[in-house]
Coordinates of C-alpha atoms in Angstrom, one line a residue:
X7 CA 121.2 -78.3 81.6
X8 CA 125.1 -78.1 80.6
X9 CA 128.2 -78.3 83.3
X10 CA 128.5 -75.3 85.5
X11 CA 125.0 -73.4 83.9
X12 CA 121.7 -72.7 85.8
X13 CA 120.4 -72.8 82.3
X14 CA 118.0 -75.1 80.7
X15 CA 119.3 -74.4 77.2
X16 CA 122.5 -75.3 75.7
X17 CA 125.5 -73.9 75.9
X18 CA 126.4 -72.1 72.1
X19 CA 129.7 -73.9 70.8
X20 CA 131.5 -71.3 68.3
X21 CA 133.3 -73.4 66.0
X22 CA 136.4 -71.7 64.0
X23 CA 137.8 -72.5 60.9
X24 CA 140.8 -74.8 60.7
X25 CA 143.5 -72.5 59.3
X26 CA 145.0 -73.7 56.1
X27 CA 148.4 -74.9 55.6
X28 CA 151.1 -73.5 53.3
X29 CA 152.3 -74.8 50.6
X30 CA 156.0 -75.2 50.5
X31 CA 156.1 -72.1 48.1
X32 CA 154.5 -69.4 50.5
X33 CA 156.8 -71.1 53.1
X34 CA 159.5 -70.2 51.5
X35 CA 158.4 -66.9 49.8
X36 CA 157.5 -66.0 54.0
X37 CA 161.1 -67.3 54.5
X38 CA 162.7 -65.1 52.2
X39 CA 161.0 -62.3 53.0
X40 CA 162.1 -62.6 56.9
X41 CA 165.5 -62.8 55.8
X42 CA 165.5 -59.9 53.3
X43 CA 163.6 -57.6 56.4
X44 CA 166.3 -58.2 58.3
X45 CA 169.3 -58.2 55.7
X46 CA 168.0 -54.4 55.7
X47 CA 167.7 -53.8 59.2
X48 CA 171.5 -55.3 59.7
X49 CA 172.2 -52.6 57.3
X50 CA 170.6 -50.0 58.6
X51 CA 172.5 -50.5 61.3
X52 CA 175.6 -50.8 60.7
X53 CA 175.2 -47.9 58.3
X54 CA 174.2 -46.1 61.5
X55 CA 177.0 -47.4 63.7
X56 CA 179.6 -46.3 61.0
X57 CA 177.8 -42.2 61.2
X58 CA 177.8 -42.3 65.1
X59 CA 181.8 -43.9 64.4
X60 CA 182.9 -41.1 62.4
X61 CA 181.3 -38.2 64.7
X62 CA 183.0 -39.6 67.4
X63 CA 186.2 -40.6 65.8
X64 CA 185.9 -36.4 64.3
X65 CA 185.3 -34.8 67.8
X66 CA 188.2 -37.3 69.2
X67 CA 190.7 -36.3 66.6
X68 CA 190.1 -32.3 66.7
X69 CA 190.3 -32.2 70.3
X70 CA 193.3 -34.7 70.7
X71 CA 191.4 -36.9 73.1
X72 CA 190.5 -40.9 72.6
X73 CA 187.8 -42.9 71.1
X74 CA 186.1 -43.7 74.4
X75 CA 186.5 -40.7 76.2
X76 CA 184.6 -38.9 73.4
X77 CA 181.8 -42.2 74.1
X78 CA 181.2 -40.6 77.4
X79 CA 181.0 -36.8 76.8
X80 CA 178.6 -37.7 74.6
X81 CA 177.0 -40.1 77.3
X82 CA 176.3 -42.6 75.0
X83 CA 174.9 -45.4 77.0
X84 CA 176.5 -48.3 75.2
X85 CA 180.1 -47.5 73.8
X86 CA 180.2 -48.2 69.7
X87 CA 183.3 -49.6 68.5
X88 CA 184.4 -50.8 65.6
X89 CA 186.4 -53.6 65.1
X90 CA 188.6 -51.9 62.2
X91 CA 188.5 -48.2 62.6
X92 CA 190.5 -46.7 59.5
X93 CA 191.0 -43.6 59.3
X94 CA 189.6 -41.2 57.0
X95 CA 191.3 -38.1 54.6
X96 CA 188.7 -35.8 56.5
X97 CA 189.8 -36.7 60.0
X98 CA 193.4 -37.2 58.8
X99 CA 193.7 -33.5 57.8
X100 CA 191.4 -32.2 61.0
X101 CA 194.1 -34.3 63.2
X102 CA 197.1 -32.7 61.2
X103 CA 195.7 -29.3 60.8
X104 CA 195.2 -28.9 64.9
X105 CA 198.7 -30.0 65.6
X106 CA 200.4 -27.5 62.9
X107 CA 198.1 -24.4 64.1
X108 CA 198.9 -24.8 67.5
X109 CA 202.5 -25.2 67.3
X110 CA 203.1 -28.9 68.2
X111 CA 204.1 -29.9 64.7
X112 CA 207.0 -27.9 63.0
X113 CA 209.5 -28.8 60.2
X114 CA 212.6 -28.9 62.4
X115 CA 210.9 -32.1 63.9
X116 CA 211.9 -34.2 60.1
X117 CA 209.8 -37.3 59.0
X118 CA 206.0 -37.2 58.0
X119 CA 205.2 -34.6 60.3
X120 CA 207.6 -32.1 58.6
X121 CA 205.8 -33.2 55.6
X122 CA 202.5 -32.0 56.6
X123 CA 203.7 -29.3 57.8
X124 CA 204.2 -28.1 54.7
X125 CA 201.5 -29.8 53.0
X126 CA 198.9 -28.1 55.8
X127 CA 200.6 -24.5 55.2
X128 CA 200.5 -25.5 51.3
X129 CA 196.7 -25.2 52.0
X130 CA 196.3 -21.6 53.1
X131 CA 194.9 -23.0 56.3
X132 CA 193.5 -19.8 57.9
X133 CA 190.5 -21.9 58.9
X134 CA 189.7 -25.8 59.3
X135 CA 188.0 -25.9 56.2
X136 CA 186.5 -29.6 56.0
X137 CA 186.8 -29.3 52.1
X138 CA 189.9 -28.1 52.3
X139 CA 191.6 -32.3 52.2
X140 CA 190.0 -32.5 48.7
X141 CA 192.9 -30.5 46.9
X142 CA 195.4 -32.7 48.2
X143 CA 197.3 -35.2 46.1
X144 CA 197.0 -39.3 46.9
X145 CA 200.5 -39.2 48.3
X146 CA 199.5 -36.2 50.6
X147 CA 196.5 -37.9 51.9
X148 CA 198.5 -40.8 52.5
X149 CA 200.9 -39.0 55.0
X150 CA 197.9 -37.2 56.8
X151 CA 196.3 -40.6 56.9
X152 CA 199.3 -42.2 58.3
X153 CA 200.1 -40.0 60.8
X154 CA 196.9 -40.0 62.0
X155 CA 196.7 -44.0 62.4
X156 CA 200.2 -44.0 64.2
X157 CA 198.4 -41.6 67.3
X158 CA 195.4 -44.3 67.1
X159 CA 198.0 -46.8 67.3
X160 CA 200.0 -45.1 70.3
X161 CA 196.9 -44.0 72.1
X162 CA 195.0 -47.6 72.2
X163 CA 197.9 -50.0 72.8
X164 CA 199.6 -47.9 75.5
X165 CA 202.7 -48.5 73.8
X166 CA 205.1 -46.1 76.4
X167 CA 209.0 -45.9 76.6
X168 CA 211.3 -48.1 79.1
X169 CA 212.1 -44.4 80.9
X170 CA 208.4 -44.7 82.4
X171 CA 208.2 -47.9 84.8
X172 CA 205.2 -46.2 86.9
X173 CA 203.2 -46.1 83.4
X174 CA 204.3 -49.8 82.3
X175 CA 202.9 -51.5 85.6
X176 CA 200.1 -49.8 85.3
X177 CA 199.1 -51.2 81.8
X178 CA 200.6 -54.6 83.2
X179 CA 198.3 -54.1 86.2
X180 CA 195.0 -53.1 84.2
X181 CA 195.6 -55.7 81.6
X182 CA 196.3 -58.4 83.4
X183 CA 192.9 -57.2 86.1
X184 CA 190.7 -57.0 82.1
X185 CA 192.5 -60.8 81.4
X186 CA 191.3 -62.2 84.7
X187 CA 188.1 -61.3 84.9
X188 CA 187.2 -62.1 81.3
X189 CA 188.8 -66.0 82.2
X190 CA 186.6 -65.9 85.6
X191 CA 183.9 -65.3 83.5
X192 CA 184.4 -67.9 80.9
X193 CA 184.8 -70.1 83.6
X194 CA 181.5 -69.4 85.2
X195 CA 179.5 -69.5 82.2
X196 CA 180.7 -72.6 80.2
X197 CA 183.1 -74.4 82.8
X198 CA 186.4 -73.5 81.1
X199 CA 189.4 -74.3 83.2
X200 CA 192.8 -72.5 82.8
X201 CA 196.0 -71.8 84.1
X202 CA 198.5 -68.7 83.4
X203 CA 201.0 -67.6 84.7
X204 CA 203.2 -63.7 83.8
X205 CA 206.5 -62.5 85.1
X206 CA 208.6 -59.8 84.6
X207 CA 211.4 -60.0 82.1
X208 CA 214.1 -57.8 83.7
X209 CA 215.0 -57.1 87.8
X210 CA 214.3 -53.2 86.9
X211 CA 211.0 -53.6 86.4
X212 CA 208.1 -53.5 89.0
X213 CA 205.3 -56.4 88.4
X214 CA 205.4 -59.1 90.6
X215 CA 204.6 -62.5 89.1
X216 CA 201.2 -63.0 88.4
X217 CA 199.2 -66.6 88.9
X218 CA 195.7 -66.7 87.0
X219 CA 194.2 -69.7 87.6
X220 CA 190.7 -72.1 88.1
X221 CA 190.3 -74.2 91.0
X222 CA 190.9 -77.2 88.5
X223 CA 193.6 -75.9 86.9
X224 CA 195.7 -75.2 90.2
X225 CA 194.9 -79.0 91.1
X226 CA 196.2 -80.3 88.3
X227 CA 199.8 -77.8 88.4
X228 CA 199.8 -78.8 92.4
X229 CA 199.4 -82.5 91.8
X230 CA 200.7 -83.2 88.1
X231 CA 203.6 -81.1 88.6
X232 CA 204.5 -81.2 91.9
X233 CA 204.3 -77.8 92.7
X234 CA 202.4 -74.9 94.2
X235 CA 201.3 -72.7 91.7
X236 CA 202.7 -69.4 93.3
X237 CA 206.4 -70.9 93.8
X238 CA 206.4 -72.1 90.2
X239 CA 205.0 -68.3 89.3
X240 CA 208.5 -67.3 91.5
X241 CA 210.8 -69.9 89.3
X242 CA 209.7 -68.2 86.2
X243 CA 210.1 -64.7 87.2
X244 CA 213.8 -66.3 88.3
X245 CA 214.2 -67.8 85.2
X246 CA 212.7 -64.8 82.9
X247 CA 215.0 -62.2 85.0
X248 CA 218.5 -64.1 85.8
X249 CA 218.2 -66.2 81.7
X250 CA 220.4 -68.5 83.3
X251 CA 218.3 -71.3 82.7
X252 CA 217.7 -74.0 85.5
X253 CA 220.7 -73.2 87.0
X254 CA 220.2 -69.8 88.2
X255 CA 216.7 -71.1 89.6
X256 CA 218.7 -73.8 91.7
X257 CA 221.5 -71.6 92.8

């Protein structure tokens, strides 16, 4: 009688065949194969990205709205960016032809946009025609092209004029709130320690002086230089506003 059996007979053992063991050829045949698979997915996928890119980028540019505003009319659930959008001659001539039907573009306004002006009316552009770019000369394309990267350019870096102070400390405030919690992450995750510090660089603007900084890093500013970090945030606003060196931050 076996272990554990009320059985007089013996317990069947099913005995399985020992797998066999590559050879250092089907190894690597099996290795190349894996790669290849997903070399092709990698592809795929990016091949996708760049479609769901260029919808977007089309519906952003006809409708004179940005890249990730478009992303969320469309709810997409993760955001796709890419990390070098260039624009194309069929978004470049949708972007141009919008602004020259409805009025915003005319020739009295000189430079590139006079140009495609003229190069949009050249066209006969009763409608949008998305086959319309295709008659246009290298040069041509390359002012549509251009003028459509500059608005990229303007929209995404928030470049605004010095006539707007609200609008400046508001990208000085969102920034600066994206900076910090990207370095309190880093911190958290791999123990980086840091210490930064931002000012203003003239008395008529409105950001106060900002102090990011790790629990490490303000021990070593407080102890190494003798100093709290906030009143050595206040001497370099000081310094950056009066540029009178040390001596304005004394008197």
């Amino acid at each position: 009688m076996t272990i554990n059996s009320t059985s007089d007979s013996k317990r069947k053992t099913n005995f399985r065949a020992k797998s066999t063991t590559q050879t250092d050829q089907q190894r690597a045949q099996e290795k190349a194969r894996n790669v290849d698979k997903k070399q092709r997915l990698n592809a795929a996928i990016t091949a996708t990205i760049e479609k769901i890119d260029d919808l977007i980028e089309g519906l952003a540019d006809e409708y004179g709205i940005n890249f990730s505003q478009a992303c969320n009319y469309v709810h997409l659930g993760g955001r796709v960016f890419k990390d070098h959008r260039r624009p194309s001659i069929q978004n470049a001539y949708r972007f141009c032809w919008a602004r020259v039907m409805d009025g915003r573009w005319k020739e009295s306004d000189g430079g590139k946009k006079a140009e495609a002006v003229l190069i949009i009316n050249k066209m006969k552009p009763d409608l949008c025609d998305k086959d319309k770019y295709k008659g246009l000369s290298d040069v041509e394309q390359s002012v549509l092209i251009t003028l459509l990267q500059e608005d990229r350019d303007k929209r995404e870096t928030g470049i605004v004029g010095k006539s707007q102070p609200e609008v400046r400390l508001h990208d000085i405030c969102t920034t600066m709130d994206k900076v910090g919690t990207e370095l309190k992450n880093l911190h958290t995750h791999s123990g980086f320690q840091y210490f930064l510090f931002g000012c203003r660089d003239e008395v008529t603007q409105k950001s106060s002086p900002i102090v990011l900084v790790s629990q490490i890093g303000c021990d070593f500013v407080s102890q190494y230089l003798k100093v709290e970090p906030y009143m050595l945030a206040k001497n370099f606003n000081a310094f950056a506003t009066n540029r009178a060196g040390m001596g304005g931050i004394i008197r």
